[in-house]
Amino acid sequence: MKVFVTGGAGYIGSHTLVALLAAGHEVCVYDNFDNSSPVALARVRQLTNRDMAVVEADVRDNDALTRALTDFAPDAVVHFAGLKAVGESNDIPLRYYQTNVTGTMNLLAAMDAARCKRIVFSSSATVYGEAQYLPFDEEHPIAPTNPYGRTKAMAESVIGDWASATPDASAVLLRYFNPVGAHESGRIGEDPQDIPNNLMPFVAQVAVGRRAKLSIFGDDYDTRDGTGERDYIHVVDLAAAHLAALEYSARAVGCEAINVGTGQGITVKELVAAYEAACGQPIAVEIAPRRPGDVASSYAATTKAERLLNWCAALDVDDMCANSWLWQSENPMGFEGD
Ligand code: NAD
Ligand code: WQD
C-alpha cells in the first residue's frame, strides 16, 4: 500500500514509519521539520533498511500539498503534522488553528484532487476536556478546555463532514492518551526542542543530568497517592494502532473516533518509581503547586479499539521507561548530536 504521512519526521510519525516500512508499505513523508529533524528519517532508514520519499513543505501551503499528493497518488493518508503544545496554543492560537485546522482542510482538498479516500488522523484525548465519568469512552461529550484541544475537535468535525460528503471515504480519528517511550533500539525517540512540557521527557532529562529535578505538579489530588493519574501508551503500540487503523479503513466506510490507550491509570509517583528502576538511579523531585488546567485522572475505555481495530496495547510501563531511558542515555541531546 502507498501511504502519505504528514508529520512523519516527528515523534509518533517516525515510530509509525518504522512499522509501515517493516510491513512493506511504500511511504511518502510530508514535513516542514518545524518540530523535528531529518536525522530521525535517516535513523528510520537505517533501522528498516528501507527508503522513503520525503517532501519538505508545509501543510499550510495548499499548492505544495496538492502537488505532493497528486504526484505520489497514495492509497491512504496518515495525518500527524500539527502543533501540540497546550500552553503555547494559548499564546499563539491563530498559528494553531492555521496549522491544525486549515492544514487539515488543505489536506482533505488535496486528497480529493488525488482521489484518495482514506485518512487516519492524530487526534487527542484532550478533546474530551474535564471527565464527566471515567474511563473516557468515545461517546463522552467533546468539550476541550484550551485552543490546542479545540483545533483537534474542529479538525475531527471537518474530517467527519468530509467523510459524510465523500462516497466510499473512510476516516479514523485516533484519540491518543499519553504517548511515551521510544523504539526498543534506542535509535529514535522523543526529542523536545525546548523545556519538555510532558512528564516522561522531563523525567528522562533529569535522569540524564540535563535538568536538576522534576516538579511534581500537586500531590493533593483524589488519587491513590495524591498525584495525577494518566493513561500512558507506548509509542510502539501506538504505531501498531495506526497500521490496524489503516487496515480497518480499507474495509470500512464512514468516520470513527477510536481511543488509543491501555485503559490503566498510572500516577506521577508510580511513573517516577518505574523510571528509577529502569535507569538504576534516583530521580530528584519536589512537590510543586498544581498546574492550572490539570485534572486528577484520565484513562481510556479500550473496547472500541479492540472491537474495530483488533488492537490492544502489548507493552507496559516498565517497557515504556526502559525504552525511553535507552533512547535518552544513548542520545542525551536528542538528534542534535548527529
Ligand atoms: P511532533 O511535533 O514530534 O510531530 C509533528 C510533526 O509535524 C513534526 O515532524 C513537525 O515538524 C511537523 N509539522 C508541524 N507543523 C507542520 C506544518 N505546518 N507543515 C508540515 N509539517 C508540520 O509531535 P508528535 O508527538 O509526534 O505528535 C504527532 C501528532 O499527534 C500531532 O498532530 C499531535 O497533536 C498529536 N498528538 C500528540 C500527542 C502527544 O502527547 N505526543 C498526544 C495526542 C495527539
Ligand atoms: C502528565 C502528568 C501532570 C510534567 C498533555 C496534553 C494532552 C496530550 C498529552 C497532546 C500530569 C504531571 C507533568 C511535570 C508533573 N497532548 N506532570 N510534572 O497533561 O496529561 O497531557 O500531553 O494531545 O493534550 O495536555 O500530560 O505529560 O504534561 O502530564 O507533575 O513536569 O504529569 O500534572 O498529572 P497531560 P503531561
mmCIF file with all atom_site columns, N, CA, C and O in Angstrom, residues 130-159:
data_model
loop_
_atom_site.group_PDB
_atom_site.id
_atom_site.type_symbol
_atom_site.label_atom_id
_atom_site.label_alt_id
_atom_site.label_comp_id
_atom_site.label_asym_id
_atom_site.label_entity_id
_atom_site.label_seq_id
_atom_site.pdbx_PDB_ins_code
_atom_site.Cartn_x
_atom_site.Cartn_y
_atom_site.Cartn_z
_atom_site.occupancy
_atom_site.B_iso_or_equiv
_atom_site.pdbx_formal_charge
_atom_site.auth_seq_id
_atom_site.auth_comp_id
_atom_site.auth_asym_id
_atom_site.auth_atom_id
_atom_site.pdbx_PDB_model_num
ATOM 1   N N  . GLU A 1 130 ? -12.751 18.064 30.715 1.00 0.00 ? 130 GLU A N  1
ATOM 2   C CA . GLU A 1 130 ? -12.969 17.530 32.073 1.00 0.00 ? 130 GLU A CA 1
ATOM 3   C C  . GLU A 1 130 ? -13.771 16.241 32.004 1.00 0.00 ? 130 GLU A C  1
ATOM 4   O O  . GLU A 1 130 ? -14.789 16.184 31.301 1.00 0.00 ? 130 GLU A O  1
ATOM 5   N N  . ALA A 1 131 ? -13.339 15.236 32.789 1.00 0.00 ? 131 ALA A N  1
ATOM 6   C CA . ALA A 1 131 ? -14.068 13.964 32.773 1.00 0.00 ? 131 ALA A CA 1
ATOM 7   C C  . ALA A 1 131 ? -15.422 14.101 33.453 1.00 0.00 ? 131 ALA A C  1
ATOM 8   O O  . ALA A 1 131 ? -15.497 14.515 34.610 1.00 0.00 ? 131 ALA A O  1
ATOM 9   N N  . GLN A 1 132 ? -16.477 13.748 32.734 1.00 0.00 ? 132 GLN A N  1
ATOM 10  C CA . GLN A 1 132 ? -17.791 13.658 33.390 1.00 0.00 ? 132 GLN A CA 1
ATOM 11  C C  . GLN A 1 132 ? -17.961 12.287 34.004 1.00 0.00 ? 132 GLN A C  1
ATOM 12  O O  . GLN A 1 132 ? -18.767 12.088 34.903 1.00 0.00 ? 132 GLN A O  1
ATOM 13  N N  . TYR A 1 133 ? -17.198 11.318 33.490 1.00 0.00 ? 133 TYR A N  1
ATOM 14  C CA . TYR A 1 133 ? -17.122 9.969  34.062 1.00 0.00 ? 133 TYR A CA 1
ATOM 15  C C  . TYR A 1 133 ? -15.840 9.341  33.531 1.00 0.00 ? 133 TYR A C  1
ATOM 16  O O  . TYR A 1 133 ? -15.262 9.815  32.550 1.00 0.00 ? 133 TYR A O  1
ATOM 17  N N  . LEU A 1 134 ? -15.394 8.278  34.193 1.00 0.00 ? 134 LEU A N  1
ATOM 18  C CA . LEU A 1 134 ? -14.204 7.550  33.737 1.00 0.00 ? 134 LEU A CA 1
ATOM 19  C C  . LEU A 1 134 ? -14.515 6.058  33.694 1.00 0.00 ? 134 LEU A C  1
ATOM 20  O O  . LEU A 1 134 ? -15.331 5.595  34.500 1.00 0.00 ? 134 LEU A O  1
ATOM 21  N N  . PRO A 1 135 ? -13.871 5.274  32.841 1.00 0.00 ? 135 PRO A N  1
ATOM 22  C CA . PRO A 1 135 ? -12.942 5.732  31.804 1.00 0.00 ? 135 PRO A CA 1
ATOM 23  C C  . PRO A 1 135 ? -13.660 6.541  30.718 1.00 0.00 ? 135 PRO A C  1
ATOM 24  O O  . PRO A 1 135 ? -14.874 6.406  30.551 1.00 0.00 ? 135 PRO A O  1
ATOM 25  N N  . PHE A 1 136 ? -12.866 7.367  30.007 1.00 0.00 ? 136 PHE A N  1
ATOM 26  C CA . PHE A 1 136 ? -13.390 8.085  28.855 1.00 0.00 ? 136 PHE A CA 1
ATOM 27  C C  . PHE A 1 136 ? -13.741 7.067  27.773 1.00 0.00 ? 136 PHE A C  1
ATOM 28  O O  . PHE A 1 136 ? -12.857 6.329  27.321 1.00 0.00 ? 136 PHE A O  1
ATOM 29  N N  . ASP A 1 137 ? -15.018 7.010  27.364 1.00 0.00 ? 137 ASP A N  1
ATOM 30  C CA . ASP A 1 137 ? -15.305 6.252  26.144 1.00 0.00 ? 137 ASP A CA 1
ATOM 31  C C  . ASP A 1 137 ? -15.533 7.251  25.013 1.00 0.00 ? 137 ASP A C  1
ATOM 32  O O  . ASP A 1 137 ? -15.553 8.465  25.247 1.00 0.00 ? 137 ASP A O  1
ATOM 33  N N  . GLU A 1 138 ? -15.718 6.738  23.808 1.00 0.00 ? 138 GLU A N  1
ATOM 34  C CA . GLU A 1 138 ? -15.768 7.630  22.646 1.00 0.00 ? 138 GLU A CA 1
ATOM 35  C C  . GLU A 1 138 ? -17.066 8.430  22.590 1.00 0.00 ? 138 GLU A C  1
ATOM 36  O O  . GLU A 1 138 ? -17.184 9.367  21.802 1.00 0.00 ? 138 GLU A O  1
ATOM 37  N N  . GLU A 1 139 ? -18.052 8.034  23.433 1.00 0.00 ? 139 GLU A N  1
ATOM 38  C CA . GLU A 1 139 ? -19.320 8.782  23.480 1.00 0.00 ? 139 GLU A CA 1
ATOM 39  C C  . GLU A 1 139 ? -19.255 9.933  24.479 1.00 0.00 ? 139 GLU A C  1
ATOM 40  O O  . GLU A 1 139 ? -20.208 10.716 24.602 1.00 0.00 ? 139 GLU A O  1
ATOM 41  N N  . HIS A 1 140 ? -18.157 10.038 25.213 1.00 0.00 ? 140 HIS A N  1
ATOM 42  C CA . HIS A 1 140 ? -18.035 11.119 26.197 1.00 0.00 ? 140 HIS A CA 1
ATOM 43  C C  . HIS A 1 140 ? -18.170 12.461 25.483 1.00 0.00 ? 140 HIS A C  1
ATOM 44  O O  . HIS A 1 140 ? -17.644 12.631 24.373 1.00 0.00 ? 140 HIS A O  1
ATOM 45  N N  . PRO A 1 141 ? -18.892 13.441 26.088 1.00 0.00 ? 141 PRO A N  1
ATOM 46  C CA . PRO A 1 141 ? -19.024 14.743 25.424 1.00 0.00 ? 141 PRO A CA 1
ATOM 47  C C  . PRO A 1 141 ? -17.659 15.339 25.078 1.00 0.00 ? 141 PRO A C  1
ATOM 48  O O  . PRO A 1 141 ? -16.674 15.134 25.784 1.00 0.00 ? 141 PRO A O  1
ATOM 49  N N  . ILE A 1 142 ? -17.634 16.077 23.960 1.00 0.00 ? 142 ILE A N  1
ATOM 50  C CA . ILE A 1 142 ? -16.423 16.758 23.491 1.00 0.00 ? 142 ILE A CA 1
ATOM 51  C C  . ILE A 1 142 ? -16.473 18.184 24.023 1.00 0.00 ? 142 ILE A C  1
ATOM 52  O O  . ILE A 1 142 ? -17.385 18.947 23.685 1.00 0.00 ? 142 ILE A O  1
ATOM 53  N N  . ALA A 1 143 ? -15.526 18.540 24.894 1.00 0.00 ? 143 ALA A N  1
ATOM 54  C CA . ALA A 1 143 ? -15.535 19.883 25.493 1.00 0.00 ? 143 ALA A CA 1
ATOM 55  C C  . ALA A 1 143 ? -14.111 20.301 25.852 1.00 0.00 ? 143 ALA A C  1
ATOM 56  O O  . ALA A 1 143 ? -13.754 20.427 27.031 1.00 0.00 ? 143 ALA A O  1
ATOM 57  N N  . PRO A 1 144 ? -13.271 20.508 24.828 1.00 0.00 ? 144 PRO A N  1
ATOM 58  C CA . PRO A 1 144 ? -11.871 20.836 25.117 1.00 0.00 ? 144 PRO A CA 1
ATOM 59  C C  . PRO A 1 144 ? -11.743 22.153 25.867 1.00 0.00 ? 144 PRO A C  1
ATOM 60  O O  . PRO A 1 144 ? -12.577 23.041 25.707 1.00 0.00 ? 144 PRO A O  1
ATOM 61  N N  . THR A 1 145 ? -10.673 22.260 26.663 1.00 0.00 ? 145 THR A N  1
ATOM 62  C CA . THR A 1 145 ? -10.548 23.413 27.561 1.00 0.00 ? 145 THR A CA 1
ATOM 63  C C  . THR A 1 145 ? -9.418  24.355 27.152 1.00 0.00 ? 145 THR A C  1
ATOM 64  O O  . THR A 1 145 ? -9.063  25.248 27.910 1.00 0.00 ? 145 THR A O  1
ATOM 65  N N  . ASN A 1 146 ? -8.831  24.157 25.964 1.00 0.00 ? 146 ASN A N  1
ATOM 66  C CA . ASN A 1 146 ? -7.742  25.050 25.523 1.00 0.00 ? 146 ASN A CA 1
ATOM 67  C C  . ASN A 1 146 ? -7.750  25.094 23.997 1.00 0.00 ? 146 ASN A C  1
ATOM 68  O O  . ASN A 1 146 ? -8.345  24.233 23.346 1.00 0.00 ? 146 ASN A O  1
ATOM 69  N N  . PRO A 1 147 ? -7.074  26.120 23.419 1.00 0.00 ? 147 PRO A N  1
ATOM 70  C CA . PRO A 1 147 ? -7.099  26.251 21.946 1.00 0.00 ? 147 PRO A CA 1
ATOM 71  C C  . PRO A 1 147 ? -6.587  24.996 21.235 1.00 0.00 ? 147 PRO A C  1
ATOM 72  O O  . PRO A 1 147 ? -7.170  24.575 20.233 1.00 0.00 ? 147 PRO A O  1
ATOM 73  N N  . TYR A 1 148 ? -5.497  24.388 21.730 1.00 0.00 ? 148 TYR A N  1
ATOM 74  C CA . TYR A 1 148 ? -4.989  23.172 21.081 1.00 0.00 ? 148 TYR A CA 1
ATOM 75  C C  . TYR A 1 148 ? -6.098  22.125 20.978 1.00 0.00 ? 148 TYR A C  1
ATOM 76  O O  . TYR A 1 148 ? -6.344  21.554 19.906 1.00 0.00 ? 148 TYR A O  1
ATOM 77  N N  . GLY A 1 149 ? -6.760  21.873 22.101 1.00 0.00 ? 149 GLY A N  1
ATOM 78  C CA . GLY A 1 149 ? -7.820  20.869 22.108 1.00 0.00 ? 149 GLY A CA 1
ATOM 79  C C  . GLY A 1 149 ? -8.958  21.242 21.162 1.00 0.00 ? 149 GLY A C  1
ATOM 80  O O  . GLY A 1 149 ? -9.529  20.377 20.488 1.00 0.00 ? 149 GLY A O  1
ATOM 81  N N  . ARG A 1 150 ? -9.262  22.539 21.094 1.00 0.00 ? 150 ARG A N  1
ATOM 82  C CA . ARG A 1 150 ? -10.328 22.967 20.175 1.00 0.00 ? 150 ARG A CA 1
ATOM 83  C C  . ARG A 1 150 ? -9.921  22.760 18.723 1.00 0.00 ? 150 ARG A C  1
ATOM 84  O O  . ARG A 1 150 ? -10.753 22.421 17.888 1.00 0.00 ? 150 ARG A O  1
ATOM 85  N N  . THR A 1 151 ? -8.617  22.947 18.393 1.00 0.00 ? 151 THR A N  1
ATOM 86  C CA . THR A 1 151 ? -8.213  22.685 17.000 1.00 0.00 ? 151 THR A CA 1
ATOM 87  C C  . THR A 1 151 ? -8.410  21.207 16.658 1.00 0.00 ? 151 THR A C  1
ATOM 88  O O  . THR A 1 151 ? -8.787  20.872 15.537 1.00 0.00 ? 151 THR A O  1
ATOM 89  N N  . LYS A 1 152 ? -8.145  20.335 17.629 1.00 0.00 ? 152 LYS A N  1
ATOM 90  C CA . LYS A 1 152 ? -8.304  18.891 17.364 1.00 0.00 ? 152 LYS A CA 1
ATOM 91  C C  . LYS A 1 152 ? -9.783  18.549 17.206 1.00 0.00 ? 152 LYS A C  1
ATOM 92  O O  . LYS A 1 152 ? -10.166 17.775 16.325 1.00 0.00 ? 152 LYS A O  1
ATOM 93  N N  . ALA A 1 153 ? -10.631 19.131 18.076 1.00 0.00 ? 153 ALA A N  1
ATOM 94  C CA . ALA A 1 153 ? -12.074 18.861 17.971 1.00 0.00 ? 153 ALA A CA 1
ATOM 95  C C  . ALA A 1 153 ? -12.610 19.389 16.637 1.00 0.00 ? 153 ALA A C  1
ATOM 96  O O  . ALA A 1 153 ? -13.424 18.736 15.974 1.00 0.00 ? 153 ALA A O  1
ATOM 97  N N  . MET A 1 154 ? -12.154 20.571 16.219 1.00 0.00 ? 154 MET A N  1
ATOM 98  C CA . MET A 1 154 ? -12.609 21.126 14.931 1.00 0.00 ? 154 MET A CA 1
ATOM 99  C C  . MET A 1 154 ? -12.139 20.265 13.773 1.00 0.00 ? 154 MET A C  1
ATOM 100 O O  . MET A 1 154 ? -12.913 19.994 12.846 1.00 0.00 ? 154 MET A O  1
ATOM 101 N N  . ALA A 1 155 ? -10.869 19.869 13.806 1.00 0.00 ? 155 ALA A N  1
ATOM 102 C CA . ALA A 1 155 ? -10.350 19.027 12.719 1.00 0.00 ? 155 ALA A CA 1
ATOM 103 C C  . ALA A 1 155 ? -11.143 17.721 12.648 1.00 0.00 ? 155 ALA A C  1
ATOM 104 O O  . ALA A 1 155 ? -11.470 17.244 11.555 1.00 0.00 ? 155 ALA A O  1
ATOM 105 N N  . GLU A 1 156 ? -11.507 17.153 13.802 1.00 0.00 ? 156 GLU A N  1
ATOM 106 C CA . GLU A 1 156 ? -12.341 15.942 13.796 1.00 0.00 ? 156 GLU A CA 1
ATOM 107 C C  . GLU A 1 156 ? -13.657 16.208 13.070 1.00 0.00 ? 156 GLU A C  1
ATOM 108 O O  . GLU A 1 156 ? -14.119 15.392 12.265 1.00 0.00 ? 156 GLU A O  1
ATOM 109 N N  . SER A 1 157 ? -14.283 17.362 13.372 1.00 0.00 ? 157 SER A N  1
ATOM 110 C CA . SER A 1 157 ? -15.574 17.676 12.740 1.00 0.00 ? 157 SER A CA 1
ATOM 111 C C  . SER A 1 157 ? -15.422 17.836 11.232 1.00 0.00 ? 157 SER A C  1
ATOM 112 O O  . SER A 1 157 ? -16.249 17.357 10.456 1.00 0.00 ? 157 SER A O  1
ATOM 113 N N  . VAL A 1 158 ? -14.356 18.537 10.840 1.00 0.00 ? 158 VAL A N  1
ATOM 114 C CA . VAL A 1 158 ? -14.124 18.755 9.408  1.00 0.00 ? 158 VAL A CA 1
ATOM 115 C C  . VAL A 1 158 ? -13.952 17.402 8.709  1.00 0.00 ? 158 VAL A C  1
ATOM 116 O O  . VAL A 1 158 ? -14.553 17.144 7.650  1.00 0.00 ? 158 VAL A O  1
ATOM 117 N N  . ILE A 1 159 ? -13.170 16.525 9.307  1.00 0.00 ? 159 ILE A N  1
ATOM 118 C CA . ILE A 1 159 ? -12.932 15.210 8.678  1.00 0.00 ? 159 ILE A CA 1
ATOM 119 C C  . ILE A 1 159 ? -14.241 14.407 8.632  1.00 0.00 ? 159 ILE A C  1
ATOM 120 O O  . ILE A 1 159 ? -14.550 13.758 7.626  1.00 0.00 ? 159 ILE A O  1
#
